[in-house]
Amino acid sequence: MKIRIFDNAKFDLLDGFEFYERQQKGVGQYFLDSLSADIDSLALYAGVHPKKFGDFYWLLAKRFPYAIYYTFDSEFVSVFAVLDCRRNPTNIQTRLDKERHGRQSQ
């Protein structure tokens, strides 16, 4: 199965990288490597995770307090957001609602 990561999710990863890199040099790269491995696992395990916030599946990252929000069909796993779990759930819901509406208008 092919994995596509939408631009907003890429920006989420970049924000996480910058945050952790400010904490300690090298941790940002470790963050990216870890989250990339989690995202790559979706090629095999897409759909086994619980749904959260509507039709988005929810994969918790193994090493960082982040969640990967995705959908999938027979051809693609689509990653829409990679968000810090420490955020207010209302803000996460609002973000995913925007992703859902953006997808429907495409």
Short mmCIF file of N, CA and C in Angstrom, two decimals:
data_model
loop_
_atom_site.label_atom_id
_atom_site.label_comp_id
_atom_site.label_asym_id
_atom_site.label_seq_id
_atom_site.Cartn_x
_atom_site.Cartn_y
_atom_site.Cartn_z
N MET A 1 0.84 -1.17 0.00
CA MET A 1 0.00 0.00 0.00
C MET A 1 0.89 1.24 0.00
N LYS A 2 0.52 2.22 -0.77
CA LYS A 2 1.29 3.46 -0.86
C LYS A 2 0.87 4.43 0.24
N ILE A 3 1.83 5.19 0.72
CA ILE A 3 1.56 6.18 1.76
C ILE A 3 1.77 7.56 1.17
N ARG A 4 0.76 8.41 1.36
CA ARG A 4 0.93 9.81 0.97
C ARG A 4 0.74 10.67 2.22
N ILE A 5 1.61 11.63 2.34
CA ILE A 5 1.59 12.54 3.49
C ILE A 5 1.25 13.92 2.95
N PHE A 6 0.12 14.44 3.37
CA PHE A 6 -0.30 15.75 2.89
C PHE A 6 0.54 16.85 3.51
N ASP A 7 0.56 17.99 2.83
CA ASP A 7 1.44 19.10 3.25
C ASP A 7 1.25 19.50 4.70
N ASN A 8 0.01 19.57 5.17
CA ASN A 8 -0.20 19.99 6.57
C ASN A 8 0.46 19.02 7.54
N ALA A 9 0.44 17.74 7.23
CA ALA A 9 1.11 16.75 8.08
C ALA A 9 2.63 16.93 8.02
N LYS A 10 3.14 17.27 6.84
CA LYS A 10 4.58 17.53 6.72
C LYS A 10 4.96 18.75 7.57
N PHE A 11 4.11 19.77 7.57
CA PHE A 11 4.37 20.94 8.41
C PHE A 11 4.33 20.57 9.89
N ASP A 12 3.41 19.67 10.27
CA ASP A 12 3.36 19.20 11.65
C ASP A 12 4.68 18.54 12.04
N LEU A 13 5.20 17.70 11.15
CA LEU A 13 6.48 17.04 11.42
C LEU A 13 7.61 18.05 11.56
N LEU A 14 7.61 19.05 10.70
CA LEU A 14 8.64 20.09 10.77
C LEU A 14 8.54 20.87 12.08
N ASP A 15 7.32 21.19 12.51
CA ASP A 15 7.13 21.88 13.78
C ASP A 15 7.67 21.04 14.94
N GLY A 16 7.37 19.73 14.91
CA GLY A 16 7.88 18.84 15.95
C GLY A 16 9.39 18.77 15.94
N PHE A 17 9.96 18.67 14.75
CA PHE A 17 11.42 18.65 14.61
C PHE A 17 12.03 19.90 15.24
N GLU A 18 11.49 21.06 14.89
CA GLU A 18 12.04 22.32 15.41
C GLU A 18 11.90 22.41 16.93
N PHE A 19 10.77 21.98 17.45
CA PHE A 19 10.56 22.01 18.90
C PHE A 19 11.61 21.15 19.61
N TYR A 20 11.76 19.90 19.17
CA TYR A 20 12.70 19.00 19.85
C TYR A 20 14.15 19.38 19.60
N GLU A 21 14.43 19.95 18.46
CA GLU A 21 15.81 20.38 18.18
C GLU A 21 16.20 21.53 19.10
N ARG A 22 15.22 22.38 19.44
CA ARG A 22 15.50 23.48 20.39
C ARG A 22 15.77 22.94 21.79
N GLN A 23 15.17 21.79 22.12
CA GLN A 23 15.38 21.20 23.45
C GLN A 23 16.81 20.68 23.58
N GLN A 24 17.24 19.97 22.53
CA GLN A 24 18.62 19.44 22.53
C GLN A 24 18.97 19.06 21.09
N LYS A 25 20.13 19.51 20.65
CA LYS A 25 20.56 19.23 19.30
C LYS A 25 20.58 17.72 19.04
N GLY A 26 20.01 17.32 17.93
CA GLY A 26 19.96 15.92 17.55
C GLY A 26 18.63 15.23 17.88
N VAL A 27 17.91 15.76 18.86
CA VAL A 27 16.63 15.14 19.23
C VAL A 27 15.58 15.38 18.16
N GLY A 28 15.69 16.49 17.45
CA GLY A 28 14.76 16.76 16.35
C GLY A 28 14.88 15.71 15.26
N GLN A 29 16.09 15.33 14.93
CA GLN A 29 16.30 14.30 13.91
C GLN A 29 15.79 12.95 14.41
N TYR A 30 16.00 12.67 15.69
CA TYR A 30 15.48 11.44 16.28
C TYR A 30 13.95 11.41 16.21
N PHE A 31 13.34 12.57 16.47
CA PHE A 31 11.88 12.70 16.35
C PHE A 31 11.44 12.35 14.93
N LEU A 32 12.08 12.95 13.93
CA LEU A 32 11.70 12.68 12.53
C LEU A 32 11.90 11.21 12.17
N ASP A 33 13.01 10.64 12.58
CA ASP A 33 13.27 9.23 12.29
C ASP A 33 12.22 8.33 12.93
N SER A 34 11.87 8.62 14.18
CA SER A 34 10.90 7.81 14.90
C SER A 34 9.51 7.92 14.28
N LEU A 35 9.09 9.14 14.00
CA LEU A 35 7.76 9.33 13.41
C LEU A 35 7.70 8.76 12.00
N SER A 36 8.80 8.86 11.27
CA SER A 36 8.83 8.27 9.92
C SER A 36 8.65 6.77 9.97
N ALA A 37 9.28 6.12 10.95
CA ALA A 37 9.12 4.68 11.11
C ALA A 37 7.67 4.33 11.46
N ASP A 38 7.07 5.13 12.32
CA ASP A 38 5.66 4.90 12.67
C ASP A 38 4.77 5.05 11.44
N ILE A 39 5.02 6.08 10.65
CA ILE A 39 4.22 6.30 9.43
C ILE A 39 4.45 5.16 8.44
N ASP A 40 5.69 4.75 8.28
CA ASP A 40 6.00 3.64 7.36
C ASP A 40 5.27 2.35 7.75
N SER A 41 5.05 2.16 9.06
CA SER A 41 4.36 0.95 9.52
C SER A 41 2.92 0.88 9.02
N LEU A 42 2.38 2.01 8.61
CA LEU A 42 1.01 2.03 8.10
C LEU A 42 0.86 1.25 6.80
N ALA A 43 1.95 1.06 6.07
CA ALA A 43 1.88 0.27 4.84
C ALA A 43 1.40 -1.15 5.15
N LEU A 44 1.70 -1.64 6.34
CA LEU A 44 1.27 -2.98 6.75
C LEU A 44 0.07 -2.96 7.68
N TYR A 45 -0.03 -1.95 8.53
CA TYR A 45 -0.99 -2.00 9.62
C TYR A 45 -2.12 -0.97 9.53
N ALA A 46 -2.29 -0.32 8.40
CA ALA A 46 -3.37 0.65 8.25
C ALA A 46 -4.72 -0.01 8.52
N GLY A 47 -5.50 0.64 9.34
CA GLY A 47 -6.84 0.17 9.63
C GLY A 47 -6.98 -0.61 10.93
N VAL A 48 -5.86 -1.00 11.54
CA VAL A 48 -5.95 -1.76 12.79
C VAL A 48 -6.09 -0.82 14.00
N HIS A 49 -5.87 0.45 13.80
CA HIS A 49 -5.92 1.42 14.89
C HIS A 49 -7.36 1.89 15.09
N PRO A 50 -7.65 2.41 16.28
CA PRO A 50 -9.01 2.90 16.51
C PRO A 50 -9.29 4.16 15.71
N LYS A 51 -10.56 4.37 15.42
CA LYS A 51 -10.97 5.63 14.80
C LYS A 51 -11.17 6.65 15.91
N LYS A 52 -10.78 7.86 15.59
CA LYS A 52 -10.93 8.95 16.54
C LYS A 52 -11.26 10.19 15.71
N PHE A 53 -12.15 11.00 16.19
CA PHE A 53 -12.54 12.21 15.47
C PHE A 53 -13.09 11.87 14.08
N GLY A 54 -14.20 11.20 14.05
CA GLY A 54 -14.85 10.90 12.78
C GLY A 54 -14.22 9.72 12.09
N ASP A 55 -13.87 9.91 10.83
CA ASP A 55 -13.34 8.79 10.03
C ASP A 55 -11.82 8.71 10.02
N PHE A 56 -11.16 9.45 10.90
CA PHE A 56 -9.70 9.41 10.97
C PHE A 56 -9.25 8.31 11.92
N TYR A 57 -8.36 7.47 11.45
CA TYR A 57 -7.72 6.49 12.31
C TYR A 57 -6.63 7.20 13.10
N TRP A 58 -6.26 6.60 14.22
CA TRP A 58 -5.41 7.25 15.21
C TRP A 58 -4.28 6.31 15.61
N LEU A 59 -3.08 6.58 15.13
CA LEU A 59 -1.90 5.80 15.49
C LEU A 59 -1.07 6.61 16.47
N LEU A 60 -0.86 6.07 17.67
CA LEU A 60 0.00 6.75 18.64
C LEU A 60 1.45 6.43 18.32
N ALA A 61 2.26 7.47 18.27
CA ALA A 61 3.69 7.28 18.03
C ALA A 61 4.31 6.50 19.18
N LYS A 62 5.32 5.73 18.87
CA LYS A 62 5.94 4.87 19.89
C LYS A 62 6.81 5.64 20.89
N ARG A 63 7.53 6.65 20.42
CA ARG A 63 8.54 7.28 21.29
C ARG A 63 8.26 8.72 21.67
N PHE A 64 7.26 9.33 21.07
CA PHE A 64 6.95 10.74 21.36
C PHE A 64 5.45 10.86 21.59
N PRO A 65 5.03 11.88 22.32
CA PRO A 65 3.59 12.04 22.61
C PRO A 65 2.83 12.64 21.43
N TYR A 66 2.88 11.96 20.32
CA TYR A 66 2.23 12.42 19.09
C TYR A 66 1.30 11.34 18.57
N ALA A 67 0.30 11.79 17.83
CA ALA A 67 -0.62 10.87 17.17
C ALA A 67 -0.65 11.19 15.68
N ILE A 68 -0.75 10.15 14.88
CA ILE A 68 -0.82 10.26 13.43
C ILE A 68 -2.27 9.98 13.04
N TYR A 69 -2.88 10.93 12.36
CA TYR A 69 -4.27 10.81 11.94
C TYR A 69 -4.29 10.53 10.44
N TYR A 70 -4.95 9.43 10.08
CA TYR A 70 -4.91 8.99 8.70
C TYR A 70 -6.23 8.34 8.28
N THR A 71 -6.40 8.20 6.98
CA THR A 71 -7.46 7.40 6.39
C THR A 71 -6.78 6.44 5.43
N PHE A 72 -7.55 5.46 4.93
CA PHE A 72 -6.96 4.57 3.93
C PHE A 72 -8.07 3.99 3.06
N ASP A 73 -7.67 3.58 1.87
CA ASP A 73 -8.55 2.86 0.96
C ASP A 73 -7.71 1.75 0.34
N SER A 74 -8.18 1.14 -0.71
CA SER A 74 -7.46 0.00 -1.29
C SER A 74 -6.11 0.38 -1.90
N GLU A 75 -5.93 1.65 -2.18
CA GLU A 75 -4.70 2.09 -2.85
C GLU A 75 -3.74 2.89 -1.96
N PHE A 76 -4.28 3.76 -1.12
CA PHE A 76 -3.46 4.71 -0.38
C PHE A 76 -3.77 4.73 1.11
N VAL A 77 -2.72 4.97 1.89
CA VAL A 77 -2.85 5.45 3.25
C VAL A 77 -2.59 6.95 3.15
N SER A 78 -3.50 7.76 3.63
CA SER A 78 -3.38 9.21 3.54
C SER A 78 -3.20 9.80 4.93
N VAL A 79 -2.04 10.37 5.18
CA VAL A 79 -1.73 10.99 6.48
C VAL A 79 -2.09 12.46 6.39
N PHE A 80 -3.04 12.86 7.25
CA PHE A 80 -3.55 14.23 7.23
C PHE A 80 -2.96 15.11 8.31
N ALA A 81 -2.57 14.52 9.44
CA ALA A 81 -2.07 15.32 10.55
C ALA A 81 -1.18 14.47 11.44
N VAL A 82 -0.17 15.11 12.03
CA VAL A 82 0.71 14.49 13.02
C VAL A 82 0.76 15.49 14.17
N LEU A 83 -0.03 15.21 15.22
CA LEU A 83 -0.27 16.22 16.24
C LEU A 83 0.18 15.78 17.62
N ASP A 84 0.64 16.74 18.37
CA ASP A 84 1.04 16.55 19.76
C ASP A 84 -0.20 16.19 20.57
N CYS A 85 -0.15 15.08 21.28
CA CYS A 85 -1.30 14.63 22.09
C CYS A 85 -1.56 15.53 23.30
N ARG A 86 -0.62 16.39 23.61
CA ARG A 86 -0.80 17.28 24.76
C ARG A 86 -1.63 18.51 24.40
N ARG A 87 -2.03 18.62 23.15
CA ARG A 87 -2.87 19.73 22.73
C ARG A 87 -4.29 19.55 23.27
N ASN A 88 -4.99 20.65 23.34
CA ASN A 88 -6.39 20.63 23.74
C ASN A 88 -7.17 19.80 22.71
N PRO A 89 -7.94 18.80 23.15
CA PRO A 89 -8.69 17.96 22.20
C PRO A 89 -9.63 18.75 21.29
N THR A 90 -10.13 19.87 21.79
CA THR A 90 -11.00 20.70 20.95
C THR A 90 -10.21 21.26 19.78
N ASN A 91 -8.96 21.65 20.00
CA ASN A 91 -8.12 22.17 18.91
C ASN A 91 -7.80 21.07 17.90
N ILE A 92 -7.58 19.86 18.39
CA ILE A 92 -7.33 18.73 17.49
C ILE A 92 -8.56 18.47 16.64
N GLN A 93 -9.74 18.46 17.28
CA GLN A 93 -10.99 18.24 16.55
C GLN A 93 -11.19 19.31 15.48
N THR A 94 -10.94 20.55 15.81
CA THR A 94 -11.09 21.65 14.85
C THR A 94 -10.15 21.47 13.67
N ARG A 95 -8.92 21.11 13.95
CA ARG A 95 -7.94 20.89 12.88
C ARG A 95 -8.38 19.76 11.95
N LEU A 96 -8.83 18.65 12.53
CA LEU A 96 -9.24 17.51 11.71
C LEU A 96 -10.53 17.81 10.94
N ASP A 97 -11.41 18.62 11.51
CA ASP A 97 -12.60 19.04 10.77
C ASP A 97 -12.20 19.83 9.53
N LYS A 98 -11.20 20.69 9.67
CA LYS A 98 -10.71 21.45 8.52
C LYS A 98 -10.11 20.52 7.47
N GLU A 99 -9.36 19.52 7.92
CA GLU A 99 -8.78 18.55 6.99
C GLU A 99 -9.88 17.80 6.25
N ARG A 100 -10.91 17.39 6.98
CA ARG A 100 -12.02 16.64 6.39
C ARG A 100 -12.75 17.49 5.35
N HIS A 101 -13.03 18.75 5.69
CA HIS A 101 -13.73 19.63 4.74
C HIS A 101 -12.87 19.95 3.53
N GLY A 102 -11.57 20.12 3.74
CA GLY A 102 -10.66 20.36 2.62
C GLY A 102 -10.61 19.18 1.67
N ARG A 103 -10.67 17.99 2.23
CA ARG A 103 -10.63 16.77 1.42
C ARG A 103 -11.91 16.63 0.61
N GLN A 104 -13.05 16.97 1.20
CA GLN A 104 -14.33 16.84 0.50
C GLN A 104 -14.46 17.82 -0.65
N SER A 105 -13.78 18.97 -0.55
CA SER A 105 -13.89 19.97 -1.61
C SER A 105 -12.91 19.73 -2.76
N GLN A 106 -12.06 18.70 -2.64
CA GLN A 106 -11.08 18.42 -3.70
C GLN A 106 -11.69 17.64 -4.82
#
